[in-house]
Amino acid sequence: MPRSRTNSSPVSELAIELDRDDGEALHRQVEVSIRERIRSGALPAGIALPPTRALAAELRVTRGVVVEAYAQLVAEGYLTSRGGGYTHVSPTATVAPAATAPPPPTRSAAADPIVDFGYGRANLAAFPRAAWLRSVRRVLTETPDERLGYLDGRGAIELRTALAAYLNRVRGTNATAETIVITNGYAQAVSLLLGVLAAEGGATVAVEDPSASDDARPIADALGMKVVGVPVGDDGVRVDALADLDADALILTPSHQWPTGGVLSPAARAEVLAWSQRTGALVLEDDYDAEYRYDRAPIGAIQGLGPDRVAYAGTASKTLAPGFRLGWIVLPPRLVQPFAEAKLLADRGSPILDQLTFADFLSRGEFDRHLRRMRPIYRSRRDALLAALAEHLPELEPAGIAAGLHLVAWLPDDLDEATVIAAAAREGVAVAGVSPYRLSPAPRGGLVFGYSNLEERQIADGVERLARAIAGGP
Amino acid sequence: MPRSRTNSSPVSELAIELDRDDGEALHRQVEVSIRERIRSGALPAGIALPPTRALAAELRVTRGVVVEAYAQLVAEGYLTSRGGGYTHVSPTATVAPAATAPPPPTRSAAADPIVDFGYGRANLAAFPRAAWLRSVRRVLTETPDERLGYLDGRGAIELRTALAAYLNRVRGTNATAETIVITNGYAQAVSLLLGVLAAEGGATVAVEDPSASDDARPIADALGMKVVGVPVGDDGVRVDALADLDADALILTPSHQWPTGGVLSPAARAEVLAWSQRTGALVLEDDYDAEYRYDRAPIGAIQGLGPDRVAYAGTASKTLAPGFRLGWIVLPPRLVQPFAEAKLLADRGSPILDQLTFADFLSRGEFDRHLRRMRPIYRSRRDALLAALAEHLPELEPAGIAAGLHLVAWLPDDLDEATVIAAAAREGVAVAGVSPYRLSPAPRGGLVFGYSNLEERQIADGVERLARAIAGGP
């Protein structure tokens, strides 16, 4: 802070430029100009301003204009005035910070590849804007005023009702409007749920290894909870590892393991539930992409088998758009109240307009219509990816292909994952490895291909580039 | 859980009713029916189902229909099948919970009074639905696809830019798009900010006494932070109490103290900033209702005087609707990155559509237009309340009347706050007391009158009822 100069003589003039055609009152123009100079540091703390009469003469305005401007700035604390003496810049009026905030944290920050197989790049071009707008219009036209007020922590009853019907029908869940809470996407669901478990004394969270534990891990860290990994085999989490597992919660992707794509067998599902019943631990079922399946019958959610042991979390990020932040969680009844209280405490509930719009969209069948339209598109893209891999990279072994919006291709032993990814980047292809999702090292490398946001020719081009990159060697 | 009956003989029949005109495949009807019975407990865990041939004969369907239904339920884990033997209900398929979740936690839960002076009941009937819908339509028509993807933790640049311009113009803040973060209302802003301070080692939060510390207190408790009160005088927080205040953050409502309505004087603002500079503590300026002022010039935000010492939080809950959960915080530059990271961790950002809509609404002047329309309405309601109080309850002393959407009326010494509130309720009037907002007991009782959501005749009726209640005595 500049040294105080309260006792110095006043600055002689301020050279304020007034725009008499501006429409803005003159006293306001004077006020704005002085405020900006104080902020920029041009008028440092402690300095004395010209007497009102002098400044009025300089600016050719009436003295009242300057008096009014000074008075306002005194009221705001920029200036201090001790009756009779000069008006000074307040000693506490600090200089404006340079606009040098750090760059924004974003979820993914890649360069600009030519073909980007990154996952999470939903097919945003397919978002059904017209149908969504129709739902918004209906909601804004028909919703009673009082529904725009403070919210139920569980979310809008219309959306909870529509979701329960949808999930029970399509995902085999056992949900009612009373056991669903609406969240801002999956991220908030896992954040609040771990908070509730920690408050109950929960100390350990188990996650699949590999898994997308970037949602859960920093939250667990912040809550002082330990994160342990449970190994994943070809069919999802390896239930033989549950025997010795001491955890308060187990986060699973049973219908399509992320990232390896395995599907938990009926016997393994029963084992998971038996473990949960034996230990009292909660299972968090992350059903992140179950809407898309291609070559197999739908597998119902584990939650339907054990609704008092399993919390089921879903999201519209993969089906509509991540930016909508629409998520939901079906909870064991005993957890509904503490979870809804945690939601209220965190943000007083999710925005009502989005909730009511999605409820309308669901209950009019628009969501089903959208999914029916997208499934053949994604299936074709997957088929194009598989065909290109078979043609150009037959040494890779695709897995987890029957569902979802991505697949893993395992690398042969002589190809190093990091080397392949770096070579691919040089050929303009962005593709992720499995390793970053692992908690413990594993022998085999693999690549994660998201295909939902790429057209078939882009997919073919990307795989050809990748093949060139691999052929070129390290 | 029911005792396992794995070894019992199969149930003889299932009496499934098939609807051959339903359009739903028969195997699917069988599957749904069995799933529902397992869930309801009608088919208990461990029981054996009829052989496929027997059930097919009973239902007069081909055996393939039953085989398909059983296979699906095995895949989902409801049934278990050990090659050759009976198919059993899985021992882990638990019975559905009764739909007896606890009642929803809501922010306010009053009975149905005839006149409700409760604060926070925004004037929802005035929400500008048509203008909002126009903004939604423009956004849905014009927003590029990629903007619907994963989000910047600080919020949409369009909204941050529009808000910086608006707040600097109307509230005298010193904000840039780089120092604003969009939140789900004020509640999330204070929650995340306290989390950031706690992670930095912050241990104590100071709040005004009285104040609406129900936002901050449970969050501070959860973070293990101590909450201390700073007494409030007629002109807001008493700065003589700052000398001994040892806190990492001070939450203030300087422009219109909640609930007492005092306005912090320029000298007191300077004292607050000096305290903050001396101690390194952060000031959180809660500018909850500054858009509405009636008899005085606007008082700029303290944040404009000390942008590196003050975080400024605002909300559209009082101006548009609480259910929209639109809030913002202007941060000292050093806190932008950790705050934005905490926001991403909590929920990956606020919903994009609402943000872009509000940005359009702001930048087209719709927000200003809305406020201009509302100000005379609220002023008339306030005047009606003051007139009714002067006529029917002259012994009450209104305060904090120059701004906002509420006022406090102090009670004379011979009227007990709780007694008055109970008597008012019997006359059909809901009105809050000041005491629940106090951290330490104070001699004087007071009533908090929210008036924004009441028409003038309701206000007059409410005050007359209150006068009758007080005249009736305890």
JSON list of C-alpha atoms in Angstrom, two decimals, chain A residues 19-100:
[
{"chain": "A", "resi": 19, "resn": "ASP", "atom": "CA", "xyz": [-19.45, 14.05, -21.95]},
{"chain": "A", "resi": 20, "resn": "ARG", "atom": "CA", "xyz": [-22.38, 16.43, -21.83]},
{"chain": "A", "resi": 21, "resn": "ASP", "atom": "CA", "xyz": [-24.28, 14.45, -24.48]},
{"chain": "A", "resi": 22, "resn": "ASP", "atom": "CA", "xyz": [-23.87, 11.17, -22.67]},
{"chain": "A", "resi": 23, "resn": "GLY", "atom": "CA", "xyz": [-27.22, 11.20, -20.90]},
{"chain": "A", "resi": 24, "resn": "GLU", "atom": "CA", "xyz": [-25.43, 10.16, -17.70]},
{"chain": "A", "resi": 25, "resn": "ALA", "atom": "CA", "xyz": [-25.75, 12.82, -14.99]},
{"chain": "A", "resi": 26, "resn": "LEU", "atom": "CA", "xyz": [-22.64, 14.96, -14.62]},
{"chain": "A", "resi": 27, "resn": "HIS", "atom": "CA", "xyz": [-22.15, 14.20, -10.94]},
{"chain": "A", "resi": 28, "resn": "ARG", "atom": "CA", "xyz": [-22.24, 10.53, -11.82]},
{"chain": "A", "resi": 29, "resn": "GLN", "atom": "CA", "xyz": [-19.57, 11.02, -14.50]},
{"chain": "A", "resi": 30, "resn": "VAL", "atom": "CA", "xyz": [-17.35, 12.80, -12.00]},
{"chain": "A", "resi": 31, "resn": "GLU", "atom": "CA", "xyz": [-17.94, 10.08, -9.46]},
{"chain": "A", "resi": 32, "resn": "VAL", "atom": "CA", "xyz": [-17.15, 7.26, -11.90]},
{"chain": "A", "resi": 33, "resn": "SER", "atom": "CA", "xyz": [-14.01, 8.96, -13.08]},
{"chain": "A", "resi": 34, "resn": "ILE", "atom": "CA", "xyz": [-12.66, 9.52, -9.58]},
{"chain": "A", "resi": 35, "resn": "ARG", "atom": "CA", "xyz": [-13.57, 6.00, -8.51]},
{"chain": "A", "resi": 36, "resn": "GLU", "atom": "CA", "xyz": [-11.70, 4.57, -11.46]},
{"chain": "A", "resi": 37, "resn": "ARG", "atom": "CA", "xyz": [-8.59, 6.62, -10.71]},
{"chain": "A", "resi": 38, "resn": "ILE", "atom": "CA", "xyz": [-8.60, 5.47, -7.12]},
{"chain": "A", "resi": 39, "resn": "ARG", "atom": "CA", "xyz": [-8.90, 1.91, -8.22]},
{"chain": "A", "resi": 40, "resn": "SER", "atom": "CA", "xyz": [-6.21, 2.13, -10.84]},
{"chain": "A", "resi": 41, "resn": "GLY", "atom": "CA", "xyz": [-3.86, 3.72, -8.33]},
{"chain": "A", "resi": 42, "resn": "ALA", "atom": "CA", "xyz": [-3.73, 7.00, -10.26]},
{"chain": "A", "resi": 43, "resn": "LEU", "atom": "CA", "xyz": [-5.11, 8.62, -7.13]},
{"chain": "A", "resi": 44, "resn": "PRO", "atom": "CA", "xyz": [-3.20, 6.94, -4.34]},
{"chain": "A", "resi": 45, "resn": "ALA", "atom": "CA", "xyz": [-4.47, 6.32, -0.83]},
{"chain": "A", "resi": 46, "resn": "GLY", "atom": "CA", "xyz": [-4.26, 9.37, 1.40]},
{"chain": "A", "resi": 47, "resn": "ILE", "atom": "CA", "xyz": [-3.97, 12.00, -1.28]},
{"chain": "A", "resi": 48, "resn": "ALA", "atom": "CA", "xyz": [-6.12, 15.14, -0.99]},
{"chain": "A", "resi": 49, "resn": "LEU", "atom": "CA", "xyz": [-8.58, 16.05, -3.74]},
{"chain": "A", "resi": 50, "resn": "PRO", "atom": "CA", "xyz": [-9.17, 19.57, -5.01]},
{"chain": "A", "resi": 51, "resn": "PRO", "atom": "CA", "xyz": [-11.69, 21.63, -3.04]},
{"chain": "A", "resi": 52, "resn": "THR", "atom": "CA", "xyz": [-15.17, 21.27, -4.54]},
{"chain": "A", "resi": 53, "resn": "ARG", "atom": "CA", "xyz": [-15.22, 24.90, -5.66]},
{"chain": "A", "resi": 54, "resn": "ALA", "atom": "CA", "xyz": [-11.91, 24.53, -7.52]},
{"chain": "A", "resi": 55, "resn": "LEU", "atom": "CA", "xyz": [-12.83, 21.31, -9.24]},
{"chain": "A", "resi": 56, "resn": "ALA", "atom": "CA", "xyz": [-16.23, 22.73, -10.22]},
{"chain": "A", "resi": 57, "resn": "ALA", "atom": "CA", "xyz": [-14.48, 25.70, -11.82]},
{"chain": "A", "resi": 58, "resn": "GLU", "atom": "CA", "xyz": [-12.03, 23.43, -13.61]},
{"chain": "A", "resi": 59, "resn": "LEU", "atom": "CA", "xyz": [-14.79, 21.24, -14.99]},
{"chain": "A", "resi": 60, "resn": "ARG", "atom": "CA", "xyz": [-17.18, 24.14, -15.62]},
{"chain": "A", "resi": 61, "resn": "VAL", "atom": "CA", "xyz": [-19.99, 22.57, -13.63]},
{"chain": "A", "resi": 62, "resn": "THR", "atom": "CA", "xyz": [-21.93, 23.84, -10.65]},
{"chain": "A", "resi": 63, "resn": "ARG", "atom": "CA", "xyz": [-20.34, 23.18, -7.29]},
{"chain": "A", "resi": 64, "resn": "GLY", "atom": "CA", "xyz": [-23.32, 20.93, -6.41]},
{"chain": "A", "resi": 65, "resn": "VAL", "atom": "CA", "xyz": [-22.20, 18.43, -9.05]},
{"chain": "A", "resi": 66, "resn": "VAL", "atom": "CA", "xyz": [-18.84, 17.95, -7.35]},
{"chain": "A", "resi": 67, "resn": "VAL", "atom": "CA", "xyz": [-20.35, 17.96, -3.86]},
{"chain": "A", "resi": 68, "resn": "GLU", "atom": "CA", "xyz": [-22.71, 15.19, -4.89]},
{"chain": "A", "resi": 69, "resn": "ALA", "atom": "CA", "xyz": [-19.93, 13.13, -6.47]},
{"chain": "A", "resi": 70, "resn": "TYR", "atom": "CA", "xyz": [-17.65, 13.50, -3.44]},
{"chain": "A", "resi": 71, "resn": "ALA", "atom": "CA", "xyz": [-20.52, 12.69, -1.08]},
{"chain": "A", "resi": 72, "resn": "GLN", "atom": "CA", "xyz": [-21.30, 9.49, -2.91]},
{"chain": "A", "resi": 73, "resn": "LEU", "atom": "CA", "xyz": [-17.66, 8.40, -2.86]},
{"chain": "A", "resi": 74, "resn": "VAL", "atom": "CA", "xyz": [-17.45, 9.24, 0.82]},
{"chain": "A", "resi": 75, "resn": "ALA", "atom": "CA", "xyz": [-20.54, 7.11, 1.39]},
{"chain": "A", "resi": 76, "resn": "GLU", "atom": "CA", "xyz": [-18.90, 4.28, -0.50]},
{"chain": "A", "resi": 77, "resn": "GLY", "atom": "CA", "xyz": [-15.69, 4.67, 1.46]},
{"chain": "A", "resi": 78, "resn": "TYR", "atom": "CA", "xyz": [-13.41, 5.71, -1.39]},
{"chain": "A", "resi": 79, "resn": "LEU", "atom": "CA", "xyz": [-13.02, 9.18, 0.07]},
{"chain": "A", "resi": 80, "resn": "THR", "atom": "CA", "xyz": [-12.87, 10.51, 3.58]},
{"chain": "A", "resi": 81, "resn": "SER", "atom": "CA", "xyz": [-14.01, 13.96, 4.58]},
{"chain": "A", "resi": 82, "resn": "ARG", "atom": "CA", "xyz": [-13.37, 15.53, 7.96]},
{"chain": "A", "resi": 83, "resn": "GLY", "atom": "CA", "xyz": [-15.66, 18.58, 8.10]},
{"chain": "A", "resi": 84, "resn": "GLY", "atom": "CA", "xyz": [-13.90, 21.74, 6.93]},
{"chain": "A", "resi": 85, "resn": "GLY", "atom": "CA", "xyz": [-10.68, 20.17, 5.65]},
{"chain": "A", "resi": 86, "resn": "TYR", "atom": "CA", "xyz": [-9.74, 18.61, 2.36]},
{"chain": "A", "resi": 87, "resn": "THR", "atom": "CA", "xyz": [-11.42, 15.52, 1.02]},
{"chain": "A", "resi": 88, "resn": "HIS", "atom": "CA", "xyz": [-8.87, 12.68, 0.85]},
{"chain": "A", "resi": 89, "resn": "VAL", "atom": "CA", "xyz": [-8.65, 9.35, -0.87]},
{"chain": "A", "resi": 90, "resn": "SER", "atom": "CA", "xyz": [-9.38, 6.86, 1.88]},
{"chain": "A", "resi": 91, "resn": "PRO", "atom": "CA", "xyz": [-6.23, 5.28, 3.32]},
{"chain": "A", "resi": 92, "resn": "THR", "atom": "CA", "xyz": [-7.83, 1.86, 2.95]},
{"chain": "A", "resi": 93, "resn": "ALA", "atom": "CA", "xyz": [-8.85, 2.23, -0.69]},
{"chain": "A", "resi": 94, "resn": "THR", "atom": "CA", "xyz": [-6.54, -0.32, -2.18]},
{"chain": "A", "resi": 95, "resn": "VAL", "atom": "CA", "xyz": [-5.23, -0.41, -5.68]},
{"chain": "A", "resi": 96, "resn": "ALA", "atom": "CA", "xyz": [-7.05, -2.60, -8.16]},
{"chain": "A", "resi": 97, "resn": "PRO", "atom": "CA", "xyz": [-5.46, -5.96, -8.78]},
{"chain": "A", "resi": 98, "resn": "ALA", "atom": "CA", "xyz": [-4.18, -6.47, -12.27]},
{"chain": "A", "resi": 99, "resn": "ALA", "atom": "CA", "xyz": [-6.52, -8.72, -14.20]},
{"chain": "A", "resi": 100, "resn": "THR", "atom": "CA", "xyz": [-4.12, -11.61, -13.92]}
]
